[in-house]
Coordinates of C-alpha atoms in Angstrom, one line a residue:
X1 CA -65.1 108.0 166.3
X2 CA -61.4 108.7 165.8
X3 CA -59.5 105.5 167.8
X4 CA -56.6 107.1 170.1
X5 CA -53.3 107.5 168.1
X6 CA -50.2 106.0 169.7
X7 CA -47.2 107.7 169.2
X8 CA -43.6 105.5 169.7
X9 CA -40.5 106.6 171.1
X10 CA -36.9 105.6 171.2
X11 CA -37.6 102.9 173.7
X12 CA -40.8 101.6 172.9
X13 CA -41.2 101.8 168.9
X14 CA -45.3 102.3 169.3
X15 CA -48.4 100.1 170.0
X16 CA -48.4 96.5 169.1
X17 CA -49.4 94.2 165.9
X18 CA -52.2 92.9 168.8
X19 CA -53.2 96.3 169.8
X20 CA -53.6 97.5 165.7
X21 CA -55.5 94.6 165.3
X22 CA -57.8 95.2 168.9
X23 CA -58.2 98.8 167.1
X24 CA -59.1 97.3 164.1
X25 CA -61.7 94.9 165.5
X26 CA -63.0 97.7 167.4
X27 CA -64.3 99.5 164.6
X28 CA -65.5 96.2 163.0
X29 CA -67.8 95.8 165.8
X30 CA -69.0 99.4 165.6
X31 CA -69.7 99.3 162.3
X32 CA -71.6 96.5 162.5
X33 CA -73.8 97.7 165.8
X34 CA -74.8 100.9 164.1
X35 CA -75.5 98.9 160.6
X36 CA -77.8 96.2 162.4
X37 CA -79.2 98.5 164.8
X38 CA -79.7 101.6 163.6
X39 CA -77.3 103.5 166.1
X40 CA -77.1 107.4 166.9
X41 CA -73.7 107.0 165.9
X42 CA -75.1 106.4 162.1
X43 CA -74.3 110.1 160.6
X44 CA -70.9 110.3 162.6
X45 CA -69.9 107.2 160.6
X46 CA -70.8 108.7 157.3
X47 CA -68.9 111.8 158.0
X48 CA -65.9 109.4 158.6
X49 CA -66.5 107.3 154.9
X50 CA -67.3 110.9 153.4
X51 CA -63.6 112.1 154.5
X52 CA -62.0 109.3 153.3
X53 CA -60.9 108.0 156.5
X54 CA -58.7 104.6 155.3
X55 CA -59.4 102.6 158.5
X56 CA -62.9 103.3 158.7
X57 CA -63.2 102.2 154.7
X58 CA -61.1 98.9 156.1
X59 CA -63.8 98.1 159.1
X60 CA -66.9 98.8 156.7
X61 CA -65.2 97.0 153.7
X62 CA -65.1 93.8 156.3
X63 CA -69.4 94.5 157.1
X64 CA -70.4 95.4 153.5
X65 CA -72.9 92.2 153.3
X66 CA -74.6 94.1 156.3
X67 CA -75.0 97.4 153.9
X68 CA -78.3 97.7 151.9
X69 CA -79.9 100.4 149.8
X70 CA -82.4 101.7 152.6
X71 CA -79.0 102.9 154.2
X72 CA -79.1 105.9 152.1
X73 CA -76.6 108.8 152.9
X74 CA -73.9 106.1 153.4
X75 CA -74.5 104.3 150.4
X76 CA -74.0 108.0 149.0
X77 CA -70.9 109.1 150.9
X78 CA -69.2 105.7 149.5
X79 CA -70.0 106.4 145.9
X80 CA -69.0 110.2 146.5
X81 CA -65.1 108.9 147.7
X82 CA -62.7 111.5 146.2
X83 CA -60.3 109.7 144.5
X84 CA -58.4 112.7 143.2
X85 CA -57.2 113.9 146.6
X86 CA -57.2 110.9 148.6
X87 CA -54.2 108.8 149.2
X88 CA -53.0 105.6 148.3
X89 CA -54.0 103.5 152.0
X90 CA -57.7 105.1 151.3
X91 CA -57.7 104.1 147.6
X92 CA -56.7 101.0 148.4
X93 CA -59.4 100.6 151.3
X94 CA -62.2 102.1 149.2
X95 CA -61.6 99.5 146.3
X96 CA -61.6 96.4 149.0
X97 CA -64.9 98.1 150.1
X98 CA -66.5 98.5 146.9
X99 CA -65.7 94.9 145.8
X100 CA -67.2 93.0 148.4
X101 CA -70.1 95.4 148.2
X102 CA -70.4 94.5 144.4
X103 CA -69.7 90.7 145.2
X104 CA -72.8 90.4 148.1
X105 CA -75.0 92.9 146.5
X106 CA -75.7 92.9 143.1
X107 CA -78.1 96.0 143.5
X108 CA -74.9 98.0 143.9
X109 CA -73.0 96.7 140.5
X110 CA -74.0 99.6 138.2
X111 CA -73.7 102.1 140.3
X112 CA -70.3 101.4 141.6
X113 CA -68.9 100.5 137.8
X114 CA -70.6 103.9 136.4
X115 CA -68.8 105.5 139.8
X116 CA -65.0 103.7 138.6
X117 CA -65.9 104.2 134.4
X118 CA -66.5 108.3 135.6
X119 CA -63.0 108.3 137.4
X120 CA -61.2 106.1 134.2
X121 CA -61.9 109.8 132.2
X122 CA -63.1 113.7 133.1
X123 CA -67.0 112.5 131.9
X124 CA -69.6 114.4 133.1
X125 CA -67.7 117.7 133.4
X126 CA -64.7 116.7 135.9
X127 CA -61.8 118.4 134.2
X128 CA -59.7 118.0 137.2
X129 CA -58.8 114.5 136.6
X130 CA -56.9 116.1 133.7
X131 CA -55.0 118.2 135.9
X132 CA -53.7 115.6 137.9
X133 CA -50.0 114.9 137.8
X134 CA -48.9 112.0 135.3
X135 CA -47.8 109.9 138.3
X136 CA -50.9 110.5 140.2
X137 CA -53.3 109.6 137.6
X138 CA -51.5 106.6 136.5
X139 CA -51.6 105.4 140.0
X140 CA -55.6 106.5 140.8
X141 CA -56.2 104.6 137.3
X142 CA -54.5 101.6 138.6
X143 CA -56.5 100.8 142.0
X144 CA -59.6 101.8 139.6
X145 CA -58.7 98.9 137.1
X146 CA -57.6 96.4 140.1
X147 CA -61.1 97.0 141.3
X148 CA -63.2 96.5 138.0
X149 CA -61.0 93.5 137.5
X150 CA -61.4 91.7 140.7
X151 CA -65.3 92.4 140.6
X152 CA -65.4 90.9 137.2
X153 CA -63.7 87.7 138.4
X154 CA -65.9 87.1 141.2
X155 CA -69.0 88.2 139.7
X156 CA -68.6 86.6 136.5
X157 CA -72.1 88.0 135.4
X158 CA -70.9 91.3 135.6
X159 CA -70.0 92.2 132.0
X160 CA -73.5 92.8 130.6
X161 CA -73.5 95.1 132.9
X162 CA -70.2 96.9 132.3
X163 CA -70.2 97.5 128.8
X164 CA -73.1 99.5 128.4
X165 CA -71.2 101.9 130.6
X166 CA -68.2 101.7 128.6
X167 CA -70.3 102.7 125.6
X168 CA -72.6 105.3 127.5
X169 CA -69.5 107.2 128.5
X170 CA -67.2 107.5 125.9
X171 CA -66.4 110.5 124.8
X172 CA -68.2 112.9 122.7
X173 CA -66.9 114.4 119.2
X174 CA -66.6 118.1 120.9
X175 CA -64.6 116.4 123.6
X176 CA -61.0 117.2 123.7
X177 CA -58.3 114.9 122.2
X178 CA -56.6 114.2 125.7
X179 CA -59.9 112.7 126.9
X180 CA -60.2 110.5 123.6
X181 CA -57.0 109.5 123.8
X182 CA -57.1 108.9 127.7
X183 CA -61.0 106.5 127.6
X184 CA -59.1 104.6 124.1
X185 CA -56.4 103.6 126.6
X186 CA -58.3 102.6 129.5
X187 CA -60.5 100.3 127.4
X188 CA -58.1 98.5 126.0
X189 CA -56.3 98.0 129.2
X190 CA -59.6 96.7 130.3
X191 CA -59.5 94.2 127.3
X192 CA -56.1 93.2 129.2
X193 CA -58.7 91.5 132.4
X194 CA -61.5 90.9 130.8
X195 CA -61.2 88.8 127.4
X196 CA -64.5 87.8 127.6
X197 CA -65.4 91.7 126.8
X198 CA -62.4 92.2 124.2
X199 CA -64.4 91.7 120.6
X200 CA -67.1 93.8 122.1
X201 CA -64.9 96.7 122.8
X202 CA -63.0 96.6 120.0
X203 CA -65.9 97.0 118.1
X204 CA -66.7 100.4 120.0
X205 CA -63.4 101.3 119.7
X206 CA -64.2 100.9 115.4
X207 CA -67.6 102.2 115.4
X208 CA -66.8 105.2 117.4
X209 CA -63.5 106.1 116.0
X210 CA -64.9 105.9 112.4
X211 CA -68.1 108.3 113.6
X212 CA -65.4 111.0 114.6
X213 CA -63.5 110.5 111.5
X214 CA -67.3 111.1 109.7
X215 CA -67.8 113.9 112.0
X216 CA -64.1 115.7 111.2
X217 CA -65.1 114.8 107.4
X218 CA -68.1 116.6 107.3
X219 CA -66.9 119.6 109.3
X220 CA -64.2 119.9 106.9
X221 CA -66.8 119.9 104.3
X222 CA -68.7 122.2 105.7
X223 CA -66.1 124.9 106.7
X224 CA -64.9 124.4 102.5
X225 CA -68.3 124.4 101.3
X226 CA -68.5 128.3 103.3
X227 CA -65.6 129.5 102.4
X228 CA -66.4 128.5 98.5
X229 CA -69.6 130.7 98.7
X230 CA -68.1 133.5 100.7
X231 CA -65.8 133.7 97.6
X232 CA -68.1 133.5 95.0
X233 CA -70.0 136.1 96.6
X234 CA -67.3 138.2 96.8
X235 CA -66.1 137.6 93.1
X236 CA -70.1 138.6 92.4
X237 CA -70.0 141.8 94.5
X238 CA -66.5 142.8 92.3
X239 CA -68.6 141.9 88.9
X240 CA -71.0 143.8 90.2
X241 CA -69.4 146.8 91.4
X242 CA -67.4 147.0 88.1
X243 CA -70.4 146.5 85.5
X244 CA -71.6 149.8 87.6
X245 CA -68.7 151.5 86.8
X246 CA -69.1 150.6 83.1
X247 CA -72.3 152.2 83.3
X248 CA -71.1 155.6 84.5
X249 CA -68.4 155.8 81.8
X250 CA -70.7 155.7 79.3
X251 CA -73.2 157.9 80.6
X252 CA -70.3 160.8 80.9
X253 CA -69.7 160.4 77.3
X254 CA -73.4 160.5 76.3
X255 CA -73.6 164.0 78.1
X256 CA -69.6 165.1 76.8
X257 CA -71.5 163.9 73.7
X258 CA -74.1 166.5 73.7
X259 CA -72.4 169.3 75.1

């Protein structure tokens, strides 16, 4: 699967534009043999999309109108890309594959936005994407946007789809503040691309925003509301304690009394 590497020395500087292309094209017709026909070579090619390898996610980006749903474990391996620990080239390579993918197939839309909404925050559990270096995340969240963007210009029909993600994933109250803060400021870059989606998202923004507000309200009530009755019961137990002291006092001076 691997295409040899060429190395370059001081007189010859490496393989030519021609021969990168001849590579290229190569794996282009490979792709497509094993897509058409079924090949033997079928798993070997998801192992390659499962690792991430750029050139591979170039040649299947250029065959994804050949891709359909029966084509299972490779449908999976693309939606499984690692976009924390890949590089740039395969970021790049995976978004041109996802949106012609998106574009040819509409089958494919939800799933790939609910893959690219995931990465845009840590939902569903993935607390490494808050881990990530500044730099890195701002750079992941980049290609992520450039990809939701170009699908939504040449699928204009798109957006119906994409906003009841945006609304299923936002954050929960019990969620930290860094992942509130981080899904706030990917929607409204998303407003920046798709104005046609602006008032609705705005409106989440409101909606939700005021139900955490609520939810902090009524916590804050709550947490008052226990501490007022922990202190009345303690201002009770010190009545109490003291009105049975009153009562031994003045059965000692009935028996003094006696005596």
């Amino acid at each position: 699967m691997e295409v040899e590497a060429v190395q370059g020395t001081k007189d010859d500087p490496g393989p030519s534009i021609e021969r990168n292309i001849s590579h290229q094209q190569s794996r282009i017709e490979f792709v497509e043999k094993v897509l058409k026909k079924g090949d033997s070579q079928y798993d070997k090619l998801v192992e390659e999309i499962k690792g991430g390898n750029f050139e591979w996610l170039l040649a299947l980006a250029k065959t994804a109108s050949l891709i359909r749903p029966t084509h299972r474990s490779l449908s999976k391996a693309i939606l499984g890309f690692n976009w924390q620990r890949s590089d740039d080239a395969a970021r790049v390579a995976c978004s041109q594959l996802l949106t012609n993918l998106a574009t040819v197939h509409a089958e494919y839309l939800r799933p790939i936005f609910l893959m690219l909404v995931r990465h845009l925050n840590a939902q569903g559990g993935d607390e490494a994407l808050l881990d990530l270096d500044t730099k890195v995340l701002e750079a992941m969240h980049e290609v992520l946007h450039a990809t939701i963007s170009k699908i939504l210009r040449l699928r204009p029909t798109a957006g119906p789809v994409l906003m009841p993600i945006l609304i299923r994933l936002f954050p929960q109250y019990e969620d930290s503040v860094i992942q509130q803060r981080l899904y706030v400021k990917n929607l409204l870059r998303i407003t920046e691309y798709a104005p046609h989606l602006r008032d609705k998202i705005l409106l989440l923004l409101i909606e939700r925003l005021v139900a955490l507000d609520v939810s902090a309200y009524s916590c804050y009530d709550n947490d008052t509301a226990a501490n007022d009755m922990t202190s009345h019961m303690d201002v009770q137990d010190n009545h109490d304690s003291s009105g049975n002291d009153d009562d031994d006092d003045d059965q000692h001076q009935q028996q003094q009394q006696q005596y």
